[in-house]
Backbone as JSON Lines, residues from 0, in Angstrom:
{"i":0,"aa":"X","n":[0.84,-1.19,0.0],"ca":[0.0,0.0,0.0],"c":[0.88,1.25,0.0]}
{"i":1,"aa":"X","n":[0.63,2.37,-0.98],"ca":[1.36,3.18,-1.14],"c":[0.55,4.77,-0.97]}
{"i":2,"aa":"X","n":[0.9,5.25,0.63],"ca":[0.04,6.45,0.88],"c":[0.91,7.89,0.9]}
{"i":3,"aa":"X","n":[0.52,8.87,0.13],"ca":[1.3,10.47,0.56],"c":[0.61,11.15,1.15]}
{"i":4,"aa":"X","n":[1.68,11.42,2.12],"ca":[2.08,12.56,2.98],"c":[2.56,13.4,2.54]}
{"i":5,"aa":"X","n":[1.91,14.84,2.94],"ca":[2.65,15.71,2.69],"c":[3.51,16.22,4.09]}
{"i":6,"aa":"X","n":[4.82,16.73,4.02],"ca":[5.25,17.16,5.29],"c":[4.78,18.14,5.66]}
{"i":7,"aa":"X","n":[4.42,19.12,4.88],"ca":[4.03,20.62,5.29],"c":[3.31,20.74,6.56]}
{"i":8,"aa":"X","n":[2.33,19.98,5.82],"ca":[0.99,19.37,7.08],"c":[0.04,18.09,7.02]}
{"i":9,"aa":"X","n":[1.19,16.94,7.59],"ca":[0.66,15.82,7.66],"c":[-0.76,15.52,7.98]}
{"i":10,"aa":"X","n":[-1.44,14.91,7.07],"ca":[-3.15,14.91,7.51],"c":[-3.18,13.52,8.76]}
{"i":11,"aa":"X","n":[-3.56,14.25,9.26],"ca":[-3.8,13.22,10.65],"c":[-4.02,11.81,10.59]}
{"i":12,"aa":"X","n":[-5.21,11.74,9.45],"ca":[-5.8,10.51,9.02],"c":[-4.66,9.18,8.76]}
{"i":13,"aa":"X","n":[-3.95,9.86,7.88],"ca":[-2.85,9.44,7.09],"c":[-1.74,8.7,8.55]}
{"i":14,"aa":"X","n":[-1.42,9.32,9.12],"ca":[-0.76,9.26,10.44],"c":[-0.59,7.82,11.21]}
{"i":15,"aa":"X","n":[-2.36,8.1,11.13],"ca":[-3.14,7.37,12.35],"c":[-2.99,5.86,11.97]}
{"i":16,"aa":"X","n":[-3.17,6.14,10.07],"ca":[-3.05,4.74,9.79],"c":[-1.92,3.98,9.47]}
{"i":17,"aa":"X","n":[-0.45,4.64,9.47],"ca":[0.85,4.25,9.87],"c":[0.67,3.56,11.29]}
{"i":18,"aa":"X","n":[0.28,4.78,12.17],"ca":[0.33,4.08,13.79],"c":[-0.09,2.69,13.73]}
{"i":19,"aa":"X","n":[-1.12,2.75,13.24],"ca":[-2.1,1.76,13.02],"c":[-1.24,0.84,12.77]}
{"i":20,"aa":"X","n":[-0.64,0.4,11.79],"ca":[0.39,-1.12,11.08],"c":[1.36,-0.82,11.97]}
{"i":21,"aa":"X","n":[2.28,-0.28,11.86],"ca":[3.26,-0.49,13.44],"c":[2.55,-0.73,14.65]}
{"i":22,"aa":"X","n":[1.43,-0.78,15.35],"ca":[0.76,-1.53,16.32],"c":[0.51,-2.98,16.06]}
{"i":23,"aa":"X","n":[0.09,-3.58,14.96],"ca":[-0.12,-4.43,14.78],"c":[1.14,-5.5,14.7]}
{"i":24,"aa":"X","n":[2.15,-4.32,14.58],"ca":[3.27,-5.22,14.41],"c":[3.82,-5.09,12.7]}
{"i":25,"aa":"X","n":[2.8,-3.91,12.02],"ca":[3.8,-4.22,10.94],"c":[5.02,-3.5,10.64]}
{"i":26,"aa":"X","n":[5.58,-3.27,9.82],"ca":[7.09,-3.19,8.6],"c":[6.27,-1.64,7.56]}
{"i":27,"aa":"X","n":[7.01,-0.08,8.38],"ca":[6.95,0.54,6.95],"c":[7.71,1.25,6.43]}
{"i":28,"aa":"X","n":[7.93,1.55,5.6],"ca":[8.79,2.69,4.59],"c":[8.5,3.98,4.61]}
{"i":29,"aa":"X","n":[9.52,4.87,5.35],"ca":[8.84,6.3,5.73],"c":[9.94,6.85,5.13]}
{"i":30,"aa":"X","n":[10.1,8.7,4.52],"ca":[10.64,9.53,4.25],"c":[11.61,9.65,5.93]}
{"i":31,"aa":"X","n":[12.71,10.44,5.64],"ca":[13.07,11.14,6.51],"c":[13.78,12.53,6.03]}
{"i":32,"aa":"X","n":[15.05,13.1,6.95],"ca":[15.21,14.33,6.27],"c":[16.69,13.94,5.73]}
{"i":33,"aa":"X","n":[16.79,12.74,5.84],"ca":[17.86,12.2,4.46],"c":[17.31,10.87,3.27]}
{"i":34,"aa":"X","n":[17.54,9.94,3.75],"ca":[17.2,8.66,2.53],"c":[15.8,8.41,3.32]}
{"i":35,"aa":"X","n":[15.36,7.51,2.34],"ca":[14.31,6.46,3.09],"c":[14.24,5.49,4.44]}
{"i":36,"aa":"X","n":[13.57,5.46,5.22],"ca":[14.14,4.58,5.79],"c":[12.75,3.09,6.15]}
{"i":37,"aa":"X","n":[13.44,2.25,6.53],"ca":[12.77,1.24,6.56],"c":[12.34,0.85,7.74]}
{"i":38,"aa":"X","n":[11.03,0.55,9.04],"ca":[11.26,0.49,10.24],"c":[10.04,-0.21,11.1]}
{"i":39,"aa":"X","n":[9.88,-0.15,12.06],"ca":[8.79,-0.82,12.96],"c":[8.84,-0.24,14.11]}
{"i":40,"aa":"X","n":[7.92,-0.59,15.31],"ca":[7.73,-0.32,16.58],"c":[8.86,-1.03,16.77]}
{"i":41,"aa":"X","n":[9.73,-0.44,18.08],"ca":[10.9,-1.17,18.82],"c":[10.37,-1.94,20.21]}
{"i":42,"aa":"X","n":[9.28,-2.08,20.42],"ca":[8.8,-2.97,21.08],"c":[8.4,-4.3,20.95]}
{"i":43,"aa":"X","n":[8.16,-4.63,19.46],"ca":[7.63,-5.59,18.72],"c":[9.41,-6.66,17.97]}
{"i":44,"aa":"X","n":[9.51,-7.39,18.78],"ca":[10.49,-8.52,18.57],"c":[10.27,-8.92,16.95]}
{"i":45,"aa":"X","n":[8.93,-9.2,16.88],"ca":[9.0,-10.16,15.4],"c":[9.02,-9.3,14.17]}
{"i":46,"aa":"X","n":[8.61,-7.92,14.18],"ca":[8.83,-6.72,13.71],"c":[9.74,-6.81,13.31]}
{"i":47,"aa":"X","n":[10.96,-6.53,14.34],"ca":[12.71,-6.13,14.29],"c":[12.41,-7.08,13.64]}
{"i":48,"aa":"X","n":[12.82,-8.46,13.89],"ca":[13.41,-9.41,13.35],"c":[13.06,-9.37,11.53]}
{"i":49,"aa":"X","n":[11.8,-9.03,11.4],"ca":[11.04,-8.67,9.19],"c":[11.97,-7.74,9.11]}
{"i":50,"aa":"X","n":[12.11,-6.85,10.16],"ca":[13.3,-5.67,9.42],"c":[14.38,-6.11,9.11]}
{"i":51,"aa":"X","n":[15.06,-6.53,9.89],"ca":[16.39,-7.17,9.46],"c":[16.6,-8.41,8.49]}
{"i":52,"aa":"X","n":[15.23,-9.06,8.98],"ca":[15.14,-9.92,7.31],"c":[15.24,-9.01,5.67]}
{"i":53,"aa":"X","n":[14.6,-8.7,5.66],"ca":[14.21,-7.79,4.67],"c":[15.65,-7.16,4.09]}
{"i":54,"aa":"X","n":[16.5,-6.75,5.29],"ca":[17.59,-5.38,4.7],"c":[18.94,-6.78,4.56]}
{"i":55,"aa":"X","n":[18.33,-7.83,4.99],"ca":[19.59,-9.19,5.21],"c":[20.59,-8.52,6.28]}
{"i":56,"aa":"X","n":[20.09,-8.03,7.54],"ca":[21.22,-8.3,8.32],"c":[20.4,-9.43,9.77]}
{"i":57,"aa":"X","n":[21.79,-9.72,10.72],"ca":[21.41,-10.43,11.1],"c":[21.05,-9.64,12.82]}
{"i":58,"aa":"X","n":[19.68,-10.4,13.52],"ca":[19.2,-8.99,14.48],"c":[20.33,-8.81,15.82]}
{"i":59,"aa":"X","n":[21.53,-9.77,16.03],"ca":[22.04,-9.6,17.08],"c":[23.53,-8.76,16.62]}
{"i":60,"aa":"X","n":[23.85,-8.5,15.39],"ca":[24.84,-8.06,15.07],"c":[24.78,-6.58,14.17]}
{"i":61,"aa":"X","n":[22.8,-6.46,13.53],"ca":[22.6,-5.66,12.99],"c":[23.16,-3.66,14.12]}
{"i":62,"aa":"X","n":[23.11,-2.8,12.89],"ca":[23.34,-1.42,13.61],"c":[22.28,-0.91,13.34]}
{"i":63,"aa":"X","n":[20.87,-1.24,13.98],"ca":[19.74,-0.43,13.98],"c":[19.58,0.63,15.03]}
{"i":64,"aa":"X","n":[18.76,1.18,14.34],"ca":[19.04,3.15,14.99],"c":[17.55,3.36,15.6]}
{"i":65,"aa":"X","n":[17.28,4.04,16.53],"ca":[16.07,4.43,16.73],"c":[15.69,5.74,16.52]}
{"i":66,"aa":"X","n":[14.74,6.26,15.6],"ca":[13.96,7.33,15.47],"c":[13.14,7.9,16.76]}
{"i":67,"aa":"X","n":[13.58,8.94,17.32],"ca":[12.57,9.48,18.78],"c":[12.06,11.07,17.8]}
{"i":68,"aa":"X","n":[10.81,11.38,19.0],"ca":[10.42,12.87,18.43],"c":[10.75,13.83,18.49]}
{"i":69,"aa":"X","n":[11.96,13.75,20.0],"ca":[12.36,15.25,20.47],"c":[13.97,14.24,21.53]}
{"i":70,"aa":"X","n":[14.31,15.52,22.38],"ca":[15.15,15.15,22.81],"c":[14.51,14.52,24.24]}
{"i":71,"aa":"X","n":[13.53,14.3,24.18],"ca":[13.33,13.73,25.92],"c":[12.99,12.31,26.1]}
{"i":72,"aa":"X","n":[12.8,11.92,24.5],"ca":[12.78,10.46,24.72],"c":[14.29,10.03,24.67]}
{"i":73,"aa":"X","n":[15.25,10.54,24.38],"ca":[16.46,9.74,24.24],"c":[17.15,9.32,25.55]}
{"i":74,"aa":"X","n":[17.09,9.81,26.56],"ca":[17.59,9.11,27.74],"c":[17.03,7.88,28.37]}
{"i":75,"aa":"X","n":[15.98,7.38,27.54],"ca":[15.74,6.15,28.56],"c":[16.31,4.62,27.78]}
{"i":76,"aa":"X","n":[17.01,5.65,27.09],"ca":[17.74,4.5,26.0],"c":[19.07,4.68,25.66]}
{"i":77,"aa":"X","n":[19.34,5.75,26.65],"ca":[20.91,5.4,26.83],"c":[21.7,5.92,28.06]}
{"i":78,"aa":"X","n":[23.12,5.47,28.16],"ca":[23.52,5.63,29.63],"c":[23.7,7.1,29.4]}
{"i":79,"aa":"X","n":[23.37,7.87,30.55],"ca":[23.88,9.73,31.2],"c":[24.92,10.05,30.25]}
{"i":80,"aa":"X","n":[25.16,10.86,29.77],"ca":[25.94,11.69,29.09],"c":[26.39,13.28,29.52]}
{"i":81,"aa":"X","n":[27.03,13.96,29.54],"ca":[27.57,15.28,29.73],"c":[26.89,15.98,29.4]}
{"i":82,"aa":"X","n":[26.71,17.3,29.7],"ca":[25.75,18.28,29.21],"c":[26.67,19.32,28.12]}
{"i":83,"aa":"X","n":[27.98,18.9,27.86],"ca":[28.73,19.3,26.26],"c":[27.88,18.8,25.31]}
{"i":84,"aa":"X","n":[27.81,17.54,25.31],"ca":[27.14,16.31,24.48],"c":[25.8,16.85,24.2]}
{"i":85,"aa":"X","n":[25.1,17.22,25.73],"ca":[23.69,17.44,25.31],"c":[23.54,18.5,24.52]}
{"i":86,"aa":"X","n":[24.45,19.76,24.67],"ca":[24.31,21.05,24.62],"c":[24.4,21.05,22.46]}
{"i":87,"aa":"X","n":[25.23,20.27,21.78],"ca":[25.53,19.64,20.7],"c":[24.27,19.33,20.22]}
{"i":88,"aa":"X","n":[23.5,17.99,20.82],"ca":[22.12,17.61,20.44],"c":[20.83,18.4,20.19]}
{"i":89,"aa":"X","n":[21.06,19.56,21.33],"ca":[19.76,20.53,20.87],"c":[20.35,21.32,19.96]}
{"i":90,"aa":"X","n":[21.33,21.65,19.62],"ca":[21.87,22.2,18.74],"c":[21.67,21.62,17.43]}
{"i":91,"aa":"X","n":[21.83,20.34,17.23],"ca":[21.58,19.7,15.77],"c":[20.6,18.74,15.79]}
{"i":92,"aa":"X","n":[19.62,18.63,16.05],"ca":[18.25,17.76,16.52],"c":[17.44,18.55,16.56]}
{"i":93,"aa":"X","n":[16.35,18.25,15.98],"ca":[15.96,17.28,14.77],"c":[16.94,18.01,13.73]}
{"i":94,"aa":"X","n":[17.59,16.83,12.86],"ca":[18.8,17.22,11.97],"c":[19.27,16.19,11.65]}
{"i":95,"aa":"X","n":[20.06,15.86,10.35],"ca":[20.27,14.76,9.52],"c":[21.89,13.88,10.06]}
{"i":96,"aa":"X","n":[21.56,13.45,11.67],"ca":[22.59,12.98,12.15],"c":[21.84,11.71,12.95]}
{"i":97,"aa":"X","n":[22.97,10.83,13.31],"ca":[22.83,9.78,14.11],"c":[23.98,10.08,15.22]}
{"i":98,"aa":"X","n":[23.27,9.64,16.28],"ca":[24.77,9.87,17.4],"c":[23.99,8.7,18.34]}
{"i":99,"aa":"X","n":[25.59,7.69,18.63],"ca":[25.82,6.46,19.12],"c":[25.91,6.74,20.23]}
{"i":100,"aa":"X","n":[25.24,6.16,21.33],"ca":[25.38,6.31,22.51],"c":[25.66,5.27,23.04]}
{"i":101,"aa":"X","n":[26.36,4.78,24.67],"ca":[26.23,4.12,25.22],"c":[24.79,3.39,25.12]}
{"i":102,"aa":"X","n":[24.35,2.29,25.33],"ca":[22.96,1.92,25.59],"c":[22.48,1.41,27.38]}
{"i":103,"aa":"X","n":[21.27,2.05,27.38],"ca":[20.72,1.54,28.81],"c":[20.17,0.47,28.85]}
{"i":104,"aa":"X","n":[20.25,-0.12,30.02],"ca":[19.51,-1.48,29.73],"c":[18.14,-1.81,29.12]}
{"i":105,"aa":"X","n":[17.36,-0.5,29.01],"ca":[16.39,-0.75,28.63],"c":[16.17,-1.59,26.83]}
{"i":106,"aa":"X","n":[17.76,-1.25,26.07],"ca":[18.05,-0.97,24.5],"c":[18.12,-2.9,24.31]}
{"i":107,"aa":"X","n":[18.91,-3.21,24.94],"ca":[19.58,-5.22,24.52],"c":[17.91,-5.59,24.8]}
{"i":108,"aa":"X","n":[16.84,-5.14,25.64],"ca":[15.63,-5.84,25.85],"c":[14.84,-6.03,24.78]}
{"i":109,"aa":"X","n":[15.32,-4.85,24.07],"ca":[14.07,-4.34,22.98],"c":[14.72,-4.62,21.93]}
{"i":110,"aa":"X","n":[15.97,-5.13,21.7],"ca":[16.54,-5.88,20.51],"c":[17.41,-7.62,20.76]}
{"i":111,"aa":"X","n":[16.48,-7.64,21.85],"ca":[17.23,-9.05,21.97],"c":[18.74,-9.16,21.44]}
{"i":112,"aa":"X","n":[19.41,-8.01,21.97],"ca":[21.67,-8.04,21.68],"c":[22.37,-7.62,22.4]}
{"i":113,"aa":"X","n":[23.52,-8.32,22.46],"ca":[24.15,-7.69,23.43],"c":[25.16,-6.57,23.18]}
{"i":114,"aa":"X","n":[24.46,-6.0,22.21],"ca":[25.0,-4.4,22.09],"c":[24.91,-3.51,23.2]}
{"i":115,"aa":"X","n":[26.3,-3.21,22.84],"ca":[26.27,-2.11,24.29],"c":[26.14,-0.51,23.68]}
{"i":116,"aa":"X","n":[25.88,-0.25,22.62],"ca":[25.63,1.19,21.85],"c":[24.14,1.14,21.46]}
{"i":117,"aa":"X","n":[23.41,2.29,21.07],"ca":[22.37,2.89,20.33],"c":[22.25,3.96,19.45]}
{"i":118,"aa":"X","n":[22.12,3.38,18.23],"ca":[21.78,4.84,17.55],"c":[20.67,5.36,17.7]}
{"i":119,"aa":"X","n":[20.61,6.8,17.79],"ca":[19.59,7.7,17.89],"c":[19.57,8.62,16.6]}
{"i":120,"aa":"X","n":[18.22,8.64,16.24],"ca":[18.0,9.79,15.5],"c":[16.7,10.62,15.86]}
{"i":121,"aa":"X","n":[16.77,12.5,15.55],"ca":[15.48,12.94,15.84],"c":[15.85,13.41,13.81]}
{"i":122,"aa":"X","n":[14.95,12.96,13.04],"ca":[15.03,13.62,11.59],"c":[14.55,14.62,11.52]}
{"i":123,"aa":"X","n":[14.94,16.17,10.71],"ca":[14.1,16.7,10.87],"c":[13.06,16.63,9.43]}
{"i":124,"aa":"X","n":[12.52,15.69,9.75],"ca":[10.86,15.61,8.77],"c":[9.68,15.2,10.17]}
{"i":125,"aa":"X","n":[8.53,15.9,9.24],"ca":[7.46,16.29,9.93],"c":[6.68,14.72,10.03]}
{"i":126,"aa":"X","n":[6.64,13.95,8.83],"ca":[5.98,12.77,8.81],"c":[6.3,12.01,9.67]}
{"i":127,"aa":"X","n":[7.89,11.6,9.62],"ca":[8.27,10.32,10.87],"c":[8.32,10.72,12.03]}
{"i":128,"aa":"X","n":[8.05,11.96,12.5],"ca":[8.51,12.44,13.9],"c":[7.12,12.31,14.09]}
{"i":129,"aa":"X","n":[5.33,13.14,13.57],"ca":[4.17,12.55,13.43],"c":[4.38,11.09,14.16]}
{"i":130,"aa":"X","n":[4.86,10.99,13.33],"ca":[4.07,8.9,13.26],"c":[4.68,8.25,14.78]}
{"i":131,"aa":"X","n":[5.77,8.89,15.19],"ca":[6.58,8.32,16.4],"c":[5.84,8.86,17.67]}
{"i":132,"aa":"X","n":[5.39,10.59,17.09],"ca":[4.9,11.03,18.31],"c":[3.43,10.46,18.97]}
{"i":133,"aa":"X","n":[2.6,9.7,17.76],"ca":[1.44,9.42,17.75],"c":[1.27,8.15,18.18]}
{"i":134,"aa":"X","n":[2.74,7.13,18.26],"ca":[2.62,5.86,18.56],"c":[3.09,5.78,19.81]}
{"i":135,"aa":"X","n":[3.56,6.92,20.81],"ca":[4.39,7.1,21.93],"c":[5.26,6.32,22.01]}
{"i":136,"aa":"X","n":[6.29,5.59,21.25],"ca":[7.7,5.48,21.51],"c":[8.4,5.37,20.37]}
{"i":137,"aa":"X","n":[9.97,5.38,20.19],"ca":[10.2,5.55,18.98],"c":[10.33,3.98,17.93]}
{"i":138,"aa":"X","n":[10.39,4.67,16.87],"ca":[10.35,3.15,15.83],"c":[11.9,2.71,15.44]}
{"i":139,"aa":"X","n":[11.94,1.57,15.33],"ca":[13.5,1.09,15.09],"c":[13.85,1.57,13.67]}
{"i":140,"aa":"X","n":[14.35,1.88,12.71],"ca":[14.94,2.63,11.6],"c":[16.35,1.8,10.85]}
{"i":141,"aa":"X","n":[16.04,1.26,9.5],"ca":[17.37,1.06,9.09],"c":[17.33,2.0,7.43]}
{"i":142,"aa":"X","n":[18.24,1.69,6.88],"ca":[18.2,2.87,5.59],"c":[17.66,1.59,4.38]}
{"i":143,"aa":"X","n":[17.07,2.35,3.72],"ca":[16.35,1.53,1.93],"c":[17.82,1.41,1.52]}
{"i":144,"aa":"X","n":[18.24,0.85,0.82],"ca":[19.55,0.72,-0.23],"c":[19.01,0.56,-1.24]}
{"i":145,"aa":"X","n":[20.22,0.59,-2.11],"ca":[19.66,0.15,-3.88],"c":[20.72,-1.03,-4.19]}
{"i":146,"aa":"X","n":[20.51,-1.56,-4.4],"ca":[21.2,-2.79,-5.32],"c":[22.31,-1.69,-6.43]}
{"i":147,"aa":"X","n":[22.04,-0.43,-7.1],"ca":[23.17,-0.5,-7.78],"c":[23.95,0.06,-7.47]}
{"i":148,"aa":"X","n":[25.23,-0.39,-7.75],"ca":[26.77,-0.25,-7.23],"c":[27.07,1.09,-7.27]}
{"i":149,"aa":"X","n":[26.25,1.87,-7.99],"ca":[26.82,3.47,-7.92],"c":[25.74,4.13,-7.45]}
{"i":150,"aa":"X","n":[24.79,4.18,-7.78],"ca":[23.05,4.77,-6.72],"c":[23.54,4.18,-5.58]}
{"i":151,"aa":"X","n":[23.5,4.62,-4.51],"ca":[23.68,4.05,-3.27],"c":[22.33,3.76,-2.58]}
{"i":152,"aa":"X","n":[21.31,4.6,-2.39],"ca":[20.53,4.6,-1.69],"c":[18.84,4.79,-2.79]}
{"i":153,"aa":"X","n":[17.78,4.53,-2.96],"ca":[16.98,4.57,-3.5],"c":[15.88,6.24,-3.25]}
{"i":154,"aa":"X","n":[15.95,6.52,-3.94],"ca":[14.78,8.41,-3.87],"c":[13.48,8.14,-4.16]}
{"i":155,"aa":"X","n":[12.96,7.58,-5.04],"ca":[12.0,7.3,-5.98],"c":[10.68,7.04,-5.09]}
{"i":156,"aa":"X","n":[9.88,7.52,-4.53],"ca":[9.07,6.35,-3.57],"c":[8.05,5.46,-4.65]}
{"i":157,"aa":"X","n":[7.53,5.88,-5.84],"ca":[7.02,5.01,-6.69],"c":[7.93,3.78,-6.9]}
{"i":158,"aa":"X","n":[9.13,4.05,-7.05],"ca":[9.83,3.38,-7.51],"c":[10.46,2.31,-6.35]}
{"i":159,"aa":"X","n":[10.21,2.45,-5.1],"ca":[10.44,1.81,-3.96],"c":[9.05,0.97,-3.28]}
{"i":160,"aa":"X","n":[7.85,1.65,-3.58],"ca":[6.53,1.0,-3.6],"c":[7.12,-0.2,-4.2]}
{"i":161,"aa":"X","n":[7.44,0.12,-6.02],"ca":[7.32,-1.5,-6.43],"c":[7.88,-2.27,-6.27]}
{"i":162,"aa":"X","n":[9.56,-2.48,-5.28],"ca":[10.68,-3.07,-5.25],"c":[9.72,-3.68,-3.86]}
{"i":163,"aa":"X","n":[9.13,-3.03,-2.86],"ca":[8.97,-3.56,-2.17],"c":[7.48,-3.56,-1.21]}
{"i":164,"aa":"X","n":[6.47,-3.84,-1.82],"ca":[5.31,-3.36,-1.82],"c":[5.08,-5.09,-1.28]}
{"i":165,"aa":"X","n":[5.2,-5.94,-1.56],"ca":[4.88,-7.04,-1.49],"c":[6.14,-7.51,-0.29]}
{"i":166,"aa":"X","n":[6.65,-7.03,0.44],"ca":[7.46,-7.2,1.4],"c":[7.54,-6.58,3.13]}
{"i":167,"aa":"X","n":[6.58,-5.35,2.72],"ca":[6.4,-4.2,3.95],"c":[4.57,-3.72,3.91]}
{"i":168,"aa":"X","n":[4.03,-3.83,5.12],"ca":[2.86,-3.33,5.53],"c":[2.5,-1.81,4.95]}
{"i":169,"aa":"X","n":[3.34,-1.05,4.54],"ca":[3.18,0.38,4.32],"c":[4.27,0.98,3.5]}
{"i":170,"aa":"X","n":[4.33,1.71,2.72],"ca":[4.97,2.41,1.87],"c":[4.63,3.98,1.95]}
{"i":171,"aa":"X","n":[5.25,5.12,2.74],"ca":[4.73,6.39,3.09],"c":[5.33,7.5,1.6]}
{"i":172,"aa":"X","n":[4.96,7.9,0.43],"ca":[5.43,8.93,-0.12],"c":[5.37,10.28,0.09]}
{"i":173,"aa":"X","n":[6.52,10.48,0.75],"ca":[6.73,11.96,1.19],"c":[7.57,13.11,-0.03]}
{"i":174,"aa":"X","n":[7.26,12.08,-0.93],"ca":[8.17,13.21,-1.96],"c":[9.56,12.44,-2.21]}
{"i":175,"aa":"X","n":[10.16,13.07,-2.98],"ca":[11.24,12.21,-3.15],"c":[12.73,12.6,-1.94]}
{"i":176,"aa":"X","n":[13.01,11.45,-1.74],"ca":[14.02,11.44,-0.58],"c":[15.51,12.05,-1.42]}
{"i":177,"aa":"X","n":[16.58,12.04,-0.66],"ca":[17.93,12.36,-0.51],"c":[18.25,11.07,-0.9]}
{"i":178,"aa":"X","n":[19.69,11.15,-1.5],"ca":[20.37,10.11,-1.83],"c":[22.06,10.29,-0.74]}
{"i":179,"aa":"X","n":[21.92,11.26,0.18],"ca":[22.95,11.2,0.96],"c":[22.2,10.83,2.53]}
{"i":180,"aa":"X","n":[23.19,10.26,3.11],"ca":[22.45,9.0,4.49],"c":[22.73,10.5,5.67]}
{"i":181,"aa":"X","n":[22.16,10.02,6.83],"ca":[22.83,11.06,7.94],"c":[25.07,10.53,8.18]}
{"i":182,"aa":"X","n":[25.24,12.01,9.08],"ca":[26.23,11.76,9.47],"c":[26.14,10.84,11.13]}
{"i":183,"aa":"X","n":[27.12,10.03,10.84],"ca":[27.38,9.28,11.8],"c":[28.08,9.49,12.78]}
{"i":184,"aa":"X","n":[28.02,9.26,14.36],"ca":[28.7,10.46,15.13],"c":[28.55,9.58,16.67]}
{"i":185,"aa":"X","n":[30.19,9.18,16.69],"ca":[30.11,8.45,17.97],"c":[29.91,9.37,19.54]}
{"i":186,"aa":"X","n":[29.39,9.21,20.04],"ca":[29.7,10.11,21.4],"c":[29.88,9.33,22.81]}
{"i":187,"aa":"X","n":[30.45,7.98,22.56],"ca":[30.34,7.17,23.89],"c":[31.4,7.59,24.59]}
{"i":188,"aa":"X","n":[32.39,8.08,24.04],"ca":[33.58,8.16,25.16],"c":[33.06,9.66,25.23]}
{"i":189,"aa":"X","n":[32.24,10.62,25.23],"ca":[32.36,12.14,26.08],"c":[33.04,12.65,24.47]}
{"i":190,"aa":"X","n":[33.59,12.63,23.81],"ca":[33.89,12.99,22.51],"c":[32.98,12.69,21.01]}
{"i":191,"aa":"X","n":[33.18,13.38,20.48],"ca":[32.5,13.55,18.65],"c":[33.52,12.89,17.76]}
{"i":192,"aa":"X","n":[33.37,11.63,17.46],"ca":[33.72,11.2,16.57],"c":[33.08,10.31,15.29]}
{"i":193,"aa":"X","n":[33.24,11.28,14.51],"ca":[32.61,10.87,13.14],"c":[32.75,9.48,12.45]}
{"i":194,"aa":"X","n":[31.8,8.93,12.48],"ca":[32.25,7.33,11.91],"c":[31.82,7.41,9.92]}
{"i":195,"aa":"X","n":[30.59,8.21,9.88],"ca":[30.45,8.37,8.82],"c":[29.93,9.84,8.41]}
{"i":196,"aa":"X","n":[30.48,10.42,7.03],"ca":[30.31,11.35,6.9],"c":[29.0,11.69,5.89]}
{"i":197,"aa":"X","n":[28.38,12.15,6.2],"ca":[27.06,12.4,5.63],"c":[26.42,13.64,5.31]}
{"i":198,"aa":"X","n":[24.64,13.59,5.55],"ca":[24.52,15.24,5.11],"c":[24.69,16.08,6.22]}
{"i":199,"aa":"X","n":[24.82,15.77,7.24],"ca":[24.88,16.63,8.4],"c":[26.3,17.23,8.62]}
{"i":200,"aa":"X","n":[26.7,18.61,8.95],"ca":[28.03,19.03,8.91],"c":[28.09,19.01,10.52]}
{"i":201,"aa":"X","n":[28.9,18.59,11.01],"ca":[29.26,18.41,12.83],"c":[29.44,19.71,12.98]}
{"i":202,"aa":"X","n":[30.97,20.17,12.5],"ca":[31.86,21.2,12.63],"c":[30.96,22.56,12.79]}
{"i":203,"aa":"X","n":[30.27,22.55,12.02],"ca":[29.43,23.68,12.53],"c":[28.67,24.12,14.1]}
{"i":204,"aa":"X","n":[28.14,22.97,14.55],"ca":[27.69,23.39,15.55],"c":[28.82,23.36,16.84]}
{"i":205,"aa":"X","n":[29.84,22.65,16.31],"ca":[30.89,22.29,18.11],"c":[31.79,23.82,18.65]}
């Protein structure tokens, strides 16, 4: 099923019925404010597990990220951090970054791993932050890819409906996505270190 959103001003309706398949437990394809991304409720075990089927990784070794709405869900999903660190996050949140945190115990429960990190993302798009804020917690998040060796990442959402329409509960077209991923951005040791470089510029805000 292939529904648009507009970001400007997400129609509620539209929303409700994302919430809706991530309650049930399903698998959908949402815009963000870089690539596509692919995701579920992080409460739902058999969920994760279609996600990581789907993208072929495996769920105890996969690097799945969680999408929150703001900055006040991110502490219950990872260990205390510095208020440098924090001061950084409201600074670039919602914004086209991921930053790795220590994880709290609450994170290995909800992914059955014994990962001791979490990625976090707040995107800034209006649709997935909607859909997270409406389901009260955040959804697990991995990125669409493309099969070809030089496209890295897939834009198209027609064109992602049909690759995978018969694989995922929902397909959200928000317009066409970015073909550059977020920047990647360790912060477990109290420091910014960039693991991957993306659309987000660090340097600016530190």
């Amino acid at each position: 099923m292939l529904v648009r959103i507009y970001e400007e001003n997400p129609n509620p309706k539209f929303i409700e019925q994302a919430v809706d398949v991530l309650r049930k437990g399903g698998v959908i394809i949402y815009p963000t404010d870089t690539v596509y991304g692919i995701g579920c409720d992080i409460t739902n075990q058999k969920a994760i597990e279609r996600v990581c089927k789907i993208r072929g990784l495996k769920p105890e070794k996969s690097n799945l990220s969680f999408i929150c709405y703001d900055l006040t869900d991110i502490s219950q999903y990872t260990k205390p951090f510095d208020t440098a660190v924090f001061r950084v996050l409201k600074k670039t949140l919602p914004g086209p970054f991921t930053f790795i945190f220590n994880a709290s115990g609450q994170v290995p429960k909800l992914l059955s791993t014994k990962k001791k990190t979490v990625g976090i993302r707040v995107p800034d798009n209006n649709i997935v932050r909607e859909i997270v804020k409406e389901l009260g917690n955040p959804i697990v998040t991995s990125s669409i890819r493309d099969e070809d060796d030089i496209i890295e990442y897939s834009t198209d959402p027609e064109l992602i409906h049909e690759k995978y329409e018969d694989l995922v509960d929902l397909v959200i077209d928000g317009g066409y996505g970015d073909n550059i991923a977020s920047t990647v951005v360790d912060v477990t040791s109290g420091e910014f270190e960039i693991l991957r470089e993306g659309k987000g510029i660090l340097e600016v805000y530190l």
